[in-house]
Amino acid sequence: MRKSISRRSFLRLAGISAVTLLAACRPATPATSEPASEAEPQAPAQEEPQAYTGKFVVMSASAVEHIIPLIEEFQEKHPGVDVDWRNLTSERFTELFAAAEVAGDQIDLFAMNGQDFRRYAVADRLMDLSHLDYLDRFRPVSVDTYTFQGKVLALPRGAISPWVLFYNRNALEAIGVTEEISTYDELKEIAPALKDAGYEVMSHEGQVLYMWPVWHFILHAQTSGNTSVERCVATLQGEIKFTDEAYLESFRWLERYAKDEMFISDVLSTDRDGAQRALETGRAAFWHNWPGIIRNYREAQEAGEQQELELDLMPALQVVDGAKREVPGGVGTCCAIYKRIDPVRLDLAFDFLDLMTSDKWVEHAVKIGNEAVASNVNVEASDDPLAIKYGETCAPLNIIYEDWYWPPEITRSFQEGEQAIVAGTMTPEQAAQANQDVLDELFEEGYEFLS
Amino acid sequence: MESAVSQRELARGSISKSRRYASLVPYAFVAPAVILYATFKLLPIVAGLYLAQLRWDGLNPAEYVGFANFSRIFQDDLVLLALKNNVMYAFGTVIGKITLSLALALLLHQGLRGRGFYRTALFMPVVMSFVVVGILWRWMYNSQFGLVNAAFRALGLERLIQNWLADPKVALGSLIAVDIWKWYGFHMVIFLAGLQSIPYEYYEAARIDGATRVRQFLSITLPLLAPVMLVNVTTSLMGGFNVFDIPFVMTEGGPANSTLVLALHIYLRGFKFYRFGYAAAMSYALLVLVVVITAVQLKLMSRNLGAQ
């Protein structure tokens, strides 16, 4: 009797094999392991705990190159430990982190951007670091940034680097302006002469959606009477609306910039490199940016390039009389311990955190970036005259980016709305209403802002 | 006697056993592929249906919400906008790709010198990565120093100079042009294969009957290319509705959502807003949409084929 296997049996068999295969591939460490503080110790109670050897994983938003010497020092101190620095990149940090966590990958430490801090703080993924005895090594403002519900959940690392307005002194001198301008009206007055001299006014990477809210931060700081962050929190708590006058006025100013043709003509298709090149090549006279470009500028100067540019900087332009010209920023990067870390690596994590945020390595980081103000009190940043000017005149005006508080839906809504205002496809009123609609929808879904 | 019978039975048994094993061999050969396909394609499709019924942000525990994610699609204004952009994109690319690729295929089907070179050169964009194509064209479209505007300037056609990616009115059209450029070579090769399968005698007979070139094209080439046309239109249409790479790399859906398409909207909701359930639900909606449109188009075109 011939007995052949039916198609159905085969498919069933294949299905079972697939499920078995998946089960076999399941990670040994469950994704939702208990927080380290509550988990059972792994080593037998009676034996002397062995020093951990093996992989130590840092989930990072940046490349490893600048941190290699630090890692080498750490590995020398802990023989057998292999630091696995995973660059998830700034743009894809959250999605790749989610994938790693769901897959049950080993995660020990965060080295992330400030804008992502809140997501992990709210989701209870960060270990409380309030008890650390070296918190006084940081400037208070930088520790405050990473304090959530009264607990220090991450440590600042690097520079405090708010956005400022860079400009080309050659451009102003070409039209006979020798004094630094400081108001929008002054800018508007000199704009025709600048254009006649072959300069466009303001460079901006308008193709990059996530850069648009910077304009709102700068303008809202003044239209709100320098209470933009407080108003941001109040808005997310439902106490005021995105359609309130200060928000609207910030959008109206942006519209004015666009209608007065202050932006470079192809602003909506200009990417970051393009925006930077516009300033460097003398096409545009002004550009809002963080101080990282000072270093590039000096290097280019040494190489005999960028003859058209004589870089200088100032805080944002005055648009509202009497308001402080605040500049948005913060300590851009922070380090934290994953709350669900395996307890056998907890001591290592604290040790690595201490090393990363130590004066020695923060100084190393800020020198590489030619930064002006470091997160650590005792770290002297760059002695470049531009960096010093920045540190003295702009850094004290720093306010935290509002989008560090916003849920991502609001951030996107602002990005789209501001781009649309400049494109002329939305009015400030429509853009503000769109933001409020998104927030209302979030409230309906149960969104609650935790401060 | 008994032993002879039992030997025969034994022999029969071993034959049936070996036949049974032999019947398993083909399955064993396809098993690795089936298991991989089931694991990495079928299983995620089924799991995705479950995910579409959850509210999950990738960090906090998932909440079962039934079909709420699906009903939400109908209240999402951006879905309608993205769908409209998709329809325009799909029709624009289908018309552009089919017309251009057919015209080039007809040209290359002639006894042209250096035909092989032209074929290869025209096919080149197909093998280029989407990211490379996106970045390349972004620079070419740059309104200040891009090649496109520079070419218009050089030709004295200043009135055609545009902010190709910055103007919401022309941005989608600019992306459509890139998509056409990327894929016309692929469709051209398929048309060429179709043209080569048309017997030469038909043209000879038509010429003897006094048919002009246009008449030959309309009465011989086009009807006999119909099956190939069906393949080209179907793949192109499906590509138009599934497009993601080019808008993602070149405009991120901007300016002012003028190039937002459904796949990009799904990506943003999933990976930027962490609404994985809603994104999964929209993916299924897109799947249904593409299946329905393709089915309707196949039905219409095969009816025409049948009539011929």
mmCIF file of C-alpha atoms in Angstrom, chain A residues 201-418:
data_model
loop_
_atom_site.group_PDB
_atom_site.id
_atom_site.type_symbol
_atom_site.label_atom_id
_atom_site.label_comp_id
_atom_site.label_asym_id
_atom_site.label_seq_id
_atom_site.Cartn_x
_atom_site.Cartn_y
_atom_site.Cartn_z
ATOM 1 C CA VAL A 201 19.347 86.915 4.121
ATOM 2 C CA MET A 202 18.700 83.805 6.156
ATOM 3 C CA SER A 203 19.854 80.278 5.449
ATOM 4 C CA HIS A 204 17.783 77.453 6.869
ATOM 5 C CA GLU A 205 17.526 73.708 6.244
ATOM 6 C CA GLY A 206 13.794 73.874 5.497
ATOM 7 C CA GLN A 207 13.692 70.536 3.755
ATOM 8 C CA VAL A 208 14.501 68.880 7.082
ATOM 9 C CA LEU A 209 11.155 68.876 8.827
ATOM 10 C CA TYR A 210 12.466 68.520 12.351
ATOM 11 C CA MET A 211 14.414 71.773 12.138
ATOM 12 C CA TRP A 212 11.334 73.975 11.797
ATOM 13 C CA PRO A 213 10.279 73.966 15.470
ATOM 14 C CA VAL A 214 13.526 75.767 16.337
ATOM 15 C CA TRP A 215 11.920 78.876 14.867
ATOM 16 C CA HIS A 216 8.939 78.450 17.117
ATOM 17 C CA PHE A 217 11.152 78.038 20.194
ATOM 18 C CA ILE A 218 13.036 81.230 19.399
ATOM 19 C CA LEU A 219 9.953 83.301 18.573
ATOM 20 C CA HIS A 220 7.639 81.861 21.223
ATOM 21 C CA ALA A 221 10.221 82.648 23.895
ATOM 22 C CA GLN A 222 9.667 86.329 23.147
ATOM 23 C CA THR A 223 5.962 86.323 22.273
ATOM 24 C CA SER A 224 5.248 84.532 25.556
ATOM 25 C CA GLY A 225 7.187 87.092 27.590
ATOM 26 C CA ASN A 226 9.954 84.564 28.239
ATOM 27 C CA THR A 227 7.648 81.963 29.713
ATOM 28 C CA SER A 228 7.637 79.565 26.779
ATOM 29 C CA VAL A 229 8.648 76.451 28.711
ATOM 30 C CA GLU A 230 6.134 77.092 31.492
ATOM 31 C CA ARG A 231 3.438 77.689 28.868
ATOM 32 C CA CYS A 232 4.467 74.550 27.047
ATOM 33 C CA VAL A 233 3.952 72.464 30.191
ATOM 34 C CA ALA A 234 0.666 74.231 30.950
ATOM 35 C CA THR A 235 -0.532 73.523 27.418
ATOM 36 C CA LEU A 236 0.285 69.841 27.675
ATOM 37 C CA GLN A 237 -1.598 69.763 30.943
ATOM 38 C CA GLY A 238 -4.644 71.240 29.196
ATOM 39 C CA GLU A 239 -4.568 74.567 30.994
ATOM 40 C CA ILE A 240 -3.960 76.689 27.904
ATOM 41 C CA LYS A 241 -4.308 76.031 24.212
ATOM 42 C CA PHE A 242 -2.004 76.014 21.222
ATOM 43 C CA THR A 243 -4.357 78.581 19.712
ATOM 44 C CA ASP A 244 -3.553 81.136 22.413
ATOM 45 C CA GLU A 245 -2.219 84.503 21.365
ATOM 46 C CA ALA A 246 1.459 83.868 22.209
ATOM 47 C CA TYR A 247 1.522 80.716 20.074
ATOM 48 C CA LEU A 248 -0.315 82.463 17.262
ATOM 49 C CA GLU A 249 1.991 85.431 17.410
ATOM 50 C CA SER A 250 5.029 83.146 17.149
ATOM 51 C CA PHE A 251 3.583 81.655 13.955
ATOM 52 C CA ARG A 252 2.731 85.121 12.644
ATOM 53 C CA TRP A 253 6.358 86.138 13.065
ATOM 54 C CA LEU A 254 7.443 83.094 11.122
ATOM 55 C CA GLU A 255 4.993 84.005 8.382
ATOM 56 C CA ARG A 256 6.437 87.517 8.389
ATOM 57 C CA TYR A 257 9.949 86.137 7.902
ATOM 58 C CA ALA A 258 8.669 84.185 4.885
ATOM 59 C CA LYS A 259 6.574 86.988 3.387
ATOM 60 C CA ASP A 260 9.375 89.506 3.819
ATOM 61 C CA GLU A 261 11.568 87.046 1.899
ATOM 62 C CA MET A 262 14.076 86.675 4.689
ATOM 63 C CA PHE A 263 14.670 83.011 3.914
ATOM 64 C CA ILE A 264 16.872 81.809 1.079
ATOM 65 C CA SER A 265 14.790 81.297 -2.040
ATOM 66 C CA ASP A 266 14.865 77.481 -1.997
ATOM 67 C CA VAL A 267 14.529 77.151 1.749
ATOM 68 C CA LEU A 268 11.968 74.335 1.548
ATOM 69 C CA SER A 269 14.270 72.096 -0.460
ATOM 70 C CA THR A 270 17.499 72.947 1.352
ATOM 71 C CA ASP A 271 18.994 70.225 3.507
ATOM 72 C CA ARG A 272 21.481 70.672 6.338
ATOM 73 C CA ASP A 273 24.577 70.570 4.178
ATOM 74 C CA GLY A 274 22.981 72.982 1.750
ATOM 75 C CA ALA A 275 22.104 75.421 4.527
ATOM 76 C CA GLN A 276 25.621 75.320 5.905
ATOM 77 C CA ARG A 277 27.129 75.774 2.459
ATOM 78 C CA ALA A 278 24.887 78.784 1.885
ATOM 79 C CA LEU A 279 26.533 80.565 4.819
ATOM 80 C CA GLU A 280 30.035 79.289 4.110
ATOM 81 C CA THR A 281 30.035 80.268 0.459
ATOM 82 C CA GLY A 282 28.682 83.723 1.130
ATOM 83 C CA ARG A 283 25.316 83.072 -0.471
ATOM 84 C CA ALA A 284 23.395 83.829 2.730
ATOM 85 C CA ALA A 285 24.326 86.216 5.510
ATOM 86 C CA PHE A 286 22.648 84.600 8.562
ATOM 87 C CA TRP A 287 22.040 81.103 9.862
ATOM 88 C CA HIS A 288 20.620 79.753 13.129
ATOM 89 C CA ASN A 289 22.695 76.857 14.336
ATOM 90 C CA TRP A 290 24.395 75.333 17.359
ATOM 91 C CA PRO A 291 28.075 76.067 17.944
ATOM 92 C CA GLY A 292 29.418 72.900 16.344
ATOM 93 C CA ILE A 293 30.122 74.868 13.183
ATOM 94 C CA ILE A 294 32.768 76.975 14.920
ATOM 95 C CA ARG A 295 35.149 74.040 14.762
ATOM 96 C CA ASN A 296 34.447 73.392 11.069
ATOM 97 C CA TYR A 297 34.967 77.065 10.405
ATOM 98 C CA ARG A 298 38.358 77.129 12.139
ATOM 99 C CA GLU A 299 39.494 74.007 10.317
ATOM 100 C CA ALA A 300 38.422 75.503 7.010
ATOM 101 C CA GLN A 301 40.261 78.723 7.881
ATOM 102 C CA GLU A 302 43.446 76.781 8.581
ATOM 103 C CA ALA A 303 43.056 75.016 5.249
ATOM 104 C CA GLY A 304 42.690 78.371 3.521
ATOM 105 C CA GLU A 305 39.037 77.798 2.617
ATOM 106 C CA GLN A 306 35.865 79.801 3.216
ATOM 107 C CA GLN A 307 37.382 83.123 2.229
ATOM 108 C CA GLU A 308 33.904 84.578 1.804
ATOM 109 C CA LEU A 309 33.025 84.003 5.431
ATOM 110 C CA GLU A 310 33.976 85.885 8.550
ATOM 111 C CA LEU A 311 31.926 84.169 11.183
ATOM 112 C CA ASP A 312 30.339 85.899 14.124
ATOM 113 C CA LEU A 313 27.388 85.124 16.347
ATOM 114 C CA MET A 314 24.683 86.646 18.502
ATOM 115 C CA PRO A 315 21.525 85.539 20.303
ATOM 116 C CA ALA A 316 18.250 85.533 18.390
ATOM 117 C CA LEU A 317 16.933 88.761 16.894
ATOM 118 C CA GLN A 318 14.621 90.915 18.969
ATOM 119 C CA VAL A 319 11.064 90.656 17.696
ATOM 120 C CA VAL A 320 9.142 91.746 20.805
ATOM 121 C CA ASP A 321 10.212 94.898 22.611
ATOM 122 C CA GLY A 322 11.518 94.267 26.101
ATOM 123 C CA ALA A 323 11.621 90.473 25.829
ATOM 124 C CA LYS A 324 14.845 88.578 26.465
ATOM 125 C CA ARG A 325 16.343 87.118 23.264
ATOM 126 C CA GLU A 326 16.356 83.573 24.639
ATOM 127 C CA VAL A 327 17.909 80.742 22.675
ATOM 128 C CA PRO A 328 16.692 77.129 22.733
ATOM 129 C CA GLY A 329 18.986 74.308 23.690
ATOM 130 C CA GLY A 330 20.158 72.096 26.505
ATOM 131 C CA VAL A 331 22.765 69.520 27.348
ATOM 132 C CA GLY A 332 22.233 67.548 24.198
ATOM 133 C CA THR A 333 23.285 64.138 25.452
ATOM 134 C CA CYS A 334 22.758 62.184 28.626
ATOM 135 C CA CYS A 335 23.673 58.824 30.098
ATOM 136 C CA ALA A 336 21.406 56.564 32.119
ATOM 137 C CA ILE A 337 21.238 53.021 33.425
ATOM 138 C CA TYR A 338 18.603 50.700 31.999
ATOM 139 C CA LYS A 339 16.278 49.863 34.858
ATOM 140 C CA ARG A 340 15.943 46.255 33.745
ATOM 141 C CA ILE A 341 19.674 45.664 33.640
ATOM 142 C CA ASP A 342 20.850 42.266 34.799
ATOM 143 C CA PRO A 343 22.042 42.820 38.400
ATOM 144 C CA VAL A 344 25.368 41.121 37.639
ATOM 145 C CA ARG A 345 26.285 44.119 35.484
ATOM 146 C CA LEU A 346 24.888 46.821 37.733
ATOM 147 C CA ASP A 347 28.203 47.731 39.383
ATOM 148 C CA LEU A 348 29.826 47.882 35.984
ATOM 149 C CA ALA A 349 27.096 50.207 34.783
ATOM 150 C CA PHE A 350 27.601 52.606 37.673
ATOM 151 C CA ASP A 351 31.330 52.512 37.065
ATOM 152 C CA PHE A 352 30.931 53.237 33.357
ATOM 153 C CA LEU A 353 28.493 56.059 34.101
ATOM 154 C CA ASP A 354 30.941 57.617 36.540
ATOM 155 C CA LEU A 355 33.740 57.408 33.999
ATOM 156 C CA MET A 356 31.682 58.770 31.107
ATOM 157 C CA THR A 357 30.553 61.820 33.029
ATOM 158 C CA SER A 358 33.888 62.450 34.730
ATOM 159 C CA ASP A 359 35.593 65.803 34.151
ATOM 160 C CA LYS A 360 38.374 64.114 32.228
ATOM 161 C CA TRP A 361 36.137 62.551 29.614
ATOM 162 C CA VAL A 362 33.663 65.402 29.397
ATOM 163 C CA GLU A 363 36.582 67.700 28.693
ATOM 164 C CA HIS A 364 37.729 65.289 26.003
ATOM 165 C CA ALA A 365 34.236 65.419 24.447
ATOM 166 C CA VAL A 366 33.833 69.197 24.506
ATOM 167 C CA LYS A 367 37.325 69.790 23.154
ATOM 168 C CA ILE A 368 36.594 67.524 20.213
ATOM 169 C CA GLY A 369 33.383 69.451 19.549
ATOM 170 C CA ASN A 370 35.008 72.847 20.183
ATOM 171 C CA GLU A 371 32.089 73.499 22.494
ATOM 172 C CA ALA A 372 31.699 76.625 24.570
ATOM 173 C CA VAL A 373 30.073 75.551 27.836
ATOM 174 C CA ALA A 374 30.477 72.101 29.380
ATOM 175 C CA SER A 375 27.914 70.217 31.457
ATOM 176 C CA ASN A 376 30.504 69.863 34.247
ATOM 177 C CA VAL A 377 31.340 72.772 36.536
ATOM 178 C CA ASN A 378 35.089 72.202 36.533
ATOM 179 C CA VAL A 379 35.534 71.605 32.843
ATOM 180 C CA GLU A 380 36.905 74.465 30.826
ATOM 181 C CA ALA A 381 35.544 74.394 27.331
ATOM 182 C CA SER A 382 37.105 75.814 24.189
ATOM 183 C CA ASP A 383 39.279 78.940 24.337
ATOM 184 C CA ASP A 384 38.283 79.931 20.810
ATOM 185 C CA PRO A 385 37.194 83.603 20.848
ATOM 186 C CA LEU A 386 33.899 82.719 19.161
ATOM 187 C CA ALA A 387 33.248 79.951 21.666
ATOM 188 C CA ILE A 388 34.017 82.343 24.508
ATOM 189 C CA LYS A 389 31.658 84.968 23.085
ATOM 190 C CA TYR A 390 29.055 82.274 22.759
ATOM 191 C CA GLY A 391 29.558 81.135 26.329
ATOM 192 C CA GLU A 392 29.311 84.684 27.665
ATOM 193 C CA THR A 393 26.510 86.168 25.600
ATOM 194 C CA CYS A 394 24.321 83.277 24.462
ATOM 195 C CA ALA A 395 24.630 80.320 26.819
ATOM 196 C CA PRO A 396 23.117 82.222 29.778
ATOM 197 C CA LEU A 397 20.013 82.806 27.654
ATOM 198 C CA ASN A 398 19.438 79.101 27.206
ATOM 199 C CA ILE A 399 15.914 77.677 27.447
ATOM 200 C CA ILE A 400 15.019 74.000 27.057
ATOM 201 C CA TYR A 401 13.600 72.936 23.703
ATOM 202 C CA GLU A 402 9.841 72.677 23.958
ATOM 203 C CA ASP A 403 9.825 69.495 21.907
ATOM 204 C CA TRP A 404 11.640 67.720 24.724
ATOM 205 C CA TYR A 405 8.279 67.914 26.459
ATOM 206 C CA TRP A 406 5.974 67.408 23.494
ATOM 207 C CA PRO A 407 4.635 64.007 22.510
ATOM 208 C CA PRO A 408 5.883 63.095 18.990
ATOM 209 C CA GLU A 409 2.499 63.814 17.411
ATOM 210 C CA ILE A 410 2.706 67.433 18.512
ATOM 211 C CA THR A 411 6.280 67.721 17.290
ATOM 212 C CA ARG A 412 5.267 66.494 13.852
ATOM 213 C CA SER A 413 2.266 68.781 13.790
ATOM 214 C CA PHE A 414 4.482 71.790 14.541
ATOM 215 C CA GLN A 415 7.003 70.674 11.930
ATOM 216 C CA GLU A 416 4.348 70.318 9.246
ATOM 217 C CA GLY A 417 2.515 73.466 10.269
ATOM 218 C CA GLU A 418 5.567 75.703 10.282
#
